[in-house]
Amino acid sequence: MLVMHRRLYRADLPPTVGAGGTVDFVNFDGQEYSPDIETRETPGTPGILQAFRAALGSHPSIELMGGRRLARGLPIFSLNMRVGASWLHPRFVTTLLNDLFGIQTRAGCSCAAPYGHRLLHIDTRTSDRLHQTIRRGNVGLKPGWTRVTFHFLHTDRQVEFIADAIRFVADHGVKLLPVYRFDVRTGAWHHCDAAAGQPSAGLTEALRGSAVVDVDDDALLGPLFDGYLAEARRLAAETARRHAGAELKTTEKDLVPFVYV
């Protein structure tokens, strides 16, 4: 980390290393560098991988899966959330991220079940028991993780919002278990008040929307994101109060245990 007084910085000179992100405007004849010193001296693509891993890796309930080498990594993160000696079900995590924040993630083993055995420390005996459990039709007990992927067009504010949402689920997701039902046959989680049947998501539904938000305008998105987080906190607190006596149960503890109510 470099610390220096602003008055010592020569703004009349080019930045130490010129690259994307250091300029406000470029044409054939020249360029206009950013007047903000930190922006001016931060060339190239931001370290989203490192920033996101640092933001979540220190959370006591979040376990990031896979290796720690980031030099050639992609912005794809797989994680699980611990509740005591058990876990939040990965598909419950994806459901909350969708229902509360509109964030689309995936849950499962990412077509990498043998690797998943190593990541989740599943020995041969436990694997055989899982196999038999799934053959009996209880596919919902199959272990895995939640996977979130970032796009290079995501703004810093959008990345921050996604990280905040994931931290919220890690901190408060267990409070919302009483209002969701777990289908052990499929692994799906449904809100108790959800309408029966599958929602339609065709072209007709897409064209019904009337509100249009510029997804690149952080000034517009910031209050929207803050509103989502505030409403999620309110719902978690209200659910915890209404279901204060709800008993937290755990699936088979000698497999990969998940909590439910």
Coordinates of C-alpha atoms in Angstrom, one line a residue:
M1 CA 0.0 0.0 0.0
L2 CA 1.3 3.4 -1.0
V3 CA 0.4 6.4 1.1
M4 CA 1.2 9.9 0.0
H5 CA 0.0 13.4 0.4
R6 CA -2.3 14.7 -2.3
R7 CA -0.1 17.8 -2.8
L8 CA 2.9 15.7 -3.8
Y9 CA 1.1 14.1 -6.7
R10 CA 2.0 15.5 -10.2
A11 CA -1.4 15.6 -11.9
D12 CA 0.2 17.4 -14.9
L13 CA 2.1 14.1 -15.7
P14 CA 0.6 10.9 -17.1
P15 CA -0.1 8.1 -14.6
T16 CA 2.6 5.7 -13.7
V17 CA 1.1 3.1 -16.0
G18 CA -1.5 4.1 -18.6
A19 CA -4.3 1.6 -19.4
G20 CA -8.0 1.2 -19.5
G21 CA -9.7 2.8 -16.5
T22 CA -7.2 5.6 -16.1
V23 CA -8.7 7.8 -18.8
D24 CA -12.0 9.7 -19.2
F25 CA -11.6 10.3 -22.9
V26 CA -9.3 9.1 -25.7
N27 CA -9.2 10.1 -29.4
F28 CA -6.6 9.9 -32.2
D29 CA -4.8 13.0 -31.0
G30 CA -4.6 12.4 -27.2
Q31 CA -6.3 11.5 -24.0
E32 CA -7.8 13.0 -20.9
Y33 CA -6.8 11.2 -17.7
S34 CA -9.1 10.9 -14.8
P35 CA -8.7 13.7 -12.2
D36 CA -9.2 11.2 -9.4
I37 CA -5.7 10.0 -8.2
E38 CA -6.8 6.6 -7.2
T39 CA -8.6 5.9 -10.4
R40 CA -5.8 7.4 -12.4
E41 CA -3.3 5.1 -10.8
T42 CA -5.4 1.9 -11.0
P43 CA -4.9 0.7 -14.6
G44 CA -6.5 -2.3 -16.2
T45 CA -9.4 -4.5 -15.1
P46 CA -10.2 -4.2 -11.4
G47 CA -9.3 -7.2 -9.2
I48 CA -12.8 -8.4 -8.9
L49 CA -11.8 -12.0 -8.1
Q50 CA -9.5 -10.9 -5.3
A51 CA -12.0 -8.3 -4.0
F52 CA -14.9 -10.7 -3.9
R53 CA -12.9 -13.5 -2.3
A54 CA -11.6 -11.1 0.3
A55 CA -15.1 -9.8 1.0
L56 CA -16.6 -13.3 1.6
G57 CA -13.6 -15.4 2.6
S58 CA -13.4 -13.9 6.0
H59 CA -17.1 -14.6 6.8
P60 CA -17.2 -17.3 9.5
S61 CA -20.3 -19.0 7.9
I62 CA -19.2 -19.0 4.3
E63 CA -16.9 -21.7 2.9
L64 CA -15.5 -20.9 -0.6
M65 CA -14.9 -24.1 -2.5
G66 CA -11.9 -25.0 -4.6
G67 CA -8.3 -23.8 -4.8
R68 CA -6.9 -20.4 -3.7
R69 CA -4.8 -19.7 -6.8
L70 CA -6.3 -16.7 -8.5
A71 CA -3.7 -15.7 -11.1
R72 CA -5.5 -17.6 -13.9
G73 CA -8.9 -17.9 -12.3
L74 CA -12.3 -17.0 -13.7
P75 CA -14.9 -14.9 -11.9
I76 CA -16.9 -18.0 -10.9
F77 CA -17.3 -18.7 -7.2
S78 CA -18.7 -21.8 -5.5
L79 CA -19.6 -21.7 -1.8
N80 CA -21.5 -23.3 1.0
M81 CA -23.0 -21.7 4.1
R82 CA -22.5 -23.3 7.5
V83 CA -25.1 -23.5 10.3
G84 CA -23.4 -25.0 13.3
A85 CA -22.3 -28.5 12.3
S86 CA -24.7 -28.5 9.3
W87 CA -25.3 -26.4 6.2
L88 CA -27.9 -24.4 4.4
H89 CA -29.0 -26.4 1.5
P90 CA -27.4 -25.0 -1.7
R91 CA -30.8 -24.8 -3.5
F92 CA -32.2 -22.9 -0.5
V93 CA -29.4 -20.4 -0.9
T94 CA -30.2 -19.9 -4.6
T95 CA -33.9 -19.6 -3.9
L96 CA -33.3 -16.8 -1.3
L97 CA -30.9 -15.0 -3.6
N98 CA -33.6 -15.1 -6.3
D99 CA -36.7 -14.3 -4.1
L100 CA -35.1 -11.5 -2.1
F101 CA -32.7 -9.9 -4.5
G102 CA -33.4 -11.1 -8.0
I103 CA -29.9 -12.6 -8.2
Q104 CA -29.7 -15.8 -10.4
T105 CA -27.3 -18.4 -9.2
R106 CA -27.1 -22.2 -9.6
A107 CA -26.9 -25.0 -7.1
G108 CA -25.6 -28.5 -7.5
C109 CA -22.2 -30.2 -8.1
S110 CA -21.5 -28.3 -11.4
C111 CA -21.2 -31.6 -13.4
A112 CA -18.1 -32.4 -11.2
A113 CA -19.4 -35.0 -8.7
P114 CA -16.0 -36.8 -8.2
Y115 CA -14.3 -33.5 -7.6
G116 CA -17.1 -32.6 -5.3
H117 CA -16.4 -35.7 -3.2
R118 CA -12.9 -34.4 -2.6
L119 CA -14.1 -30.8 -1.9
L120 CA -16.8 -32.0 0.6
H121 CA -14.6 -34.7 2.1
I122 CA -17.0 -37.5 1.3
D123 CA -15.4 -40.8 1.9
T124 CA -16.4 -44.1 0.2
R125 CA -18.8 -45.2 3.0
T126 CA -20.6 -41.9 3.0
S127 CA -20.7 -41.9 -0.8
D128 CA -22.3 -45.4 -0.9
R129 CA -24.9 -44.3 1.6
L130 CA -25.7 -41.2 -0.4
H131 CA -26.0 -43.3 -3.5
Q132 CA -28.6 -45.6 -1.8
T133 CA -30.5 -42.6 -0.4
I134 CA -30.7 -41.0 -3.9
R135 CA -31.7 -44.4 -5.5
R136 CA -34.7 -44.4 -3.0
G137 CA -35.8 -41.2 -4.7
N138 CA -34.4 -38.6 -2.2
V139 CA -32.5 -36.6 -4.8
G140 CA -32.8 -33.5 -2.6
L141 CA -30.2 -34.9 -0.2
K142 CA -27.5 -34.9 -2.9
P143 CA -24.7 -32.5 -1.7
G144 CA -23.3 -29.7 -3.7
W145 CA -22.7 -25.9 -3.5
T146 CA -24.0 -22.6 -4.7
R147 CA -22.3 -21.1 -7.7
V148 CA -22.2 -17.4 -8.6
T149 CA -20.7 -16.0 -11.8
F150 CA -19.7 -12.4 -12.5
H151 CA -19.6 -10.7 -15.9
F152 CA -16.9 -8.3 -16.9
L153 CA -19.5 -5.6 -17.5
H154 CA -20.7 -5.7 -13.8
T155 CA -20.0 -2.4 -12.1
D156 CA -18.4 -2.1 -8.7
R157 CA -21.7 -1.3 -7.2
Q158 CA -23.3 -4.4 -8.7
V159 CA -20.5 -6.6 -7.4
E160 CA -20.9 -5.0 -4.0
F161 CA -24.6 -5.7 -4.0
I162 CA -24.2 -9.3 -4.9
A163 CA -21.6 -9.7 -2.1
D164 CA -24.0 -8.0 0.4
A165 CA -26.8 -10.3 -0.7
I166 CA -24.7 -13.4 -0.1
R167 CA -23.5 -12.2 3.3
F168 CA -27.2 -11.5 4.2
V169 CA -28.2 -15.1 3.4
A170 CA -25.2 -16.4 5.4
D171 CA -26.2 -14.2 8.4
H172 CA -30.0 -14.4 8.2
G173 CA -31.1 -17.1 5.8
V174 CA -31.8 -19.6 8.6
K175 CA -34.4 -17.2 10.0
L176 CA -36.4 -17.7 6.8
L177 CA -36.5 -21.5 6.8
P178 CA -40.0 -21.6 8.5
V179 CA -41.6 -20.0 5.5
Y180 CA -40.1 -22.4 3.0
R181 CA -40.9 -26.0 2.3
F182 CA -38.3 -28.5 1.2
D183 CA -39.1 -31.2 -1.3
V184 CA -36.7 -34.0 -0.4
R185 CA -37.6 -35.8 -3.6
T186 CA -36.4 -33.0 -5.9
G187 CA -34.3 -30.6 -3.7
A188 CA -36.6 -27.7 -4.6
W189 CA -37.5 -25.1 -2.0
H190 CA -40.9 -23.3 -2.3
H191 CA -42.2 -20.3 -0.3
C192 CA -45.3 -21.3 1.7
D193 CA -47.4 -18.6 0.0
A194 CA -46.2 -19.4 -3.5
A195 CA -48.9 -20.2 -6.1
A196 CA -49.0 -23.8 -7.2
G197 CA -47.5 -24.7 -10.6
Q198 CA -44.6 -23.4 -12.6
P199 CA -44.4 -19.7 -13.3
S200 CA -44.5 -18.7 -17.0
A201 CA -41.4 -16.9 -18.2
G202 CA -42.0 -16.5 -21.9
L203 CA -41.8 -13.5 -24.3
T204 CA -45.3 -12.3 -23.3
E205 CA -44.2 -12.0 -19.6
A206 CA -41.0 -10.3 -20.6
L207 CA -42.9 -7.6 -22.6
R208 CA -45.3 -6.9 -19.8
G209 CA -42.7 -5.0 -17.8
S210 CA -43.2 -1.2 -17.7
A211 CA -40.4 0.0 -15.5
V212 CA -37.1 0.3 -17.2
V213 CA -33.9 0.9 -15.2
D214 CA -30.6 1.7 -16.8
V215 CA -28.5 -1.2 -15.5
D216 CA -25.3 0.7 -16.0
D217 CA -26.4 3.7 -13.9
D218 CA -25.2 3.1 -10.4
A219 CA -26.9 6.3 -9.2
L220 CA -30.3 4.7 -10.1
L221 CA -29.3 1.2 -9.0
G222 CA -27.9 2.2 -5.6
P223 CA -31.2 3.1 -3.9
L224 CA -32.8 0.1 -5.5
F225 CA -30.2 -2.2 -4.1
D226 CA -30.4 -0.6 -0.7
G227 CA -34.2 -1.0 -0.7
Y228 CA -33.9 -4.7 -1.5
L229 CA -31.5 -5.2 1.5
A230 CA -33.7 -3.2 3.8
E231 CA -36.8 -5.2 2.9
A232 CA -34.9 -8.5 3.2
R233 CA -33.8 -7.5 6.8
R234 CA -37.4 -6.6 7.6
L235 CA -38.7 -9.9 6.3
A236 CA -36.0 -11.9 8.2
A237 CA -36.8 -10.1 11.5
E238 CA -40.5 -10.5 11.1
T239 CA -40.2 -14.2 10.2
A240 CA -37.9 -14.8 13.2
R241 CA -40.5 -13.1 15.5
R242 CA -43.5 -14.9 14.1
H243 CA -41.8 -18.3 14.3
A244 CA -39.7 -17.9 17.4
G245 CA -40.6 -21.4 18.6
A246 CA -39.9 -23.2 15.3
E247 CA -37.6 -26.3 15.7
L248 CA -34.6 -26.4 13.5
K249 CA -34.2 -29.9 12.1
T250 CA -31.3 -31.6 10.3
T251 CA -31.2 -34.2 7.6
E252 CA -29.2 -37.3 8.2
K253 CA -26.1 -36.2 10.2
D254 CA -23.8 -38.9 9.0
L255 CA -24.3 -37.8 5.3
V256 CA -24.0 -34.1 4.4
P257 CA -26.5 -32.6 6.8
F258 CA -28.8 -29.7 5.8
V259 CA -31.1 -27.7 8.1
Y260 CA -34.8 -27.3 7.6
V261 CA -37.9 -26.5 9.6

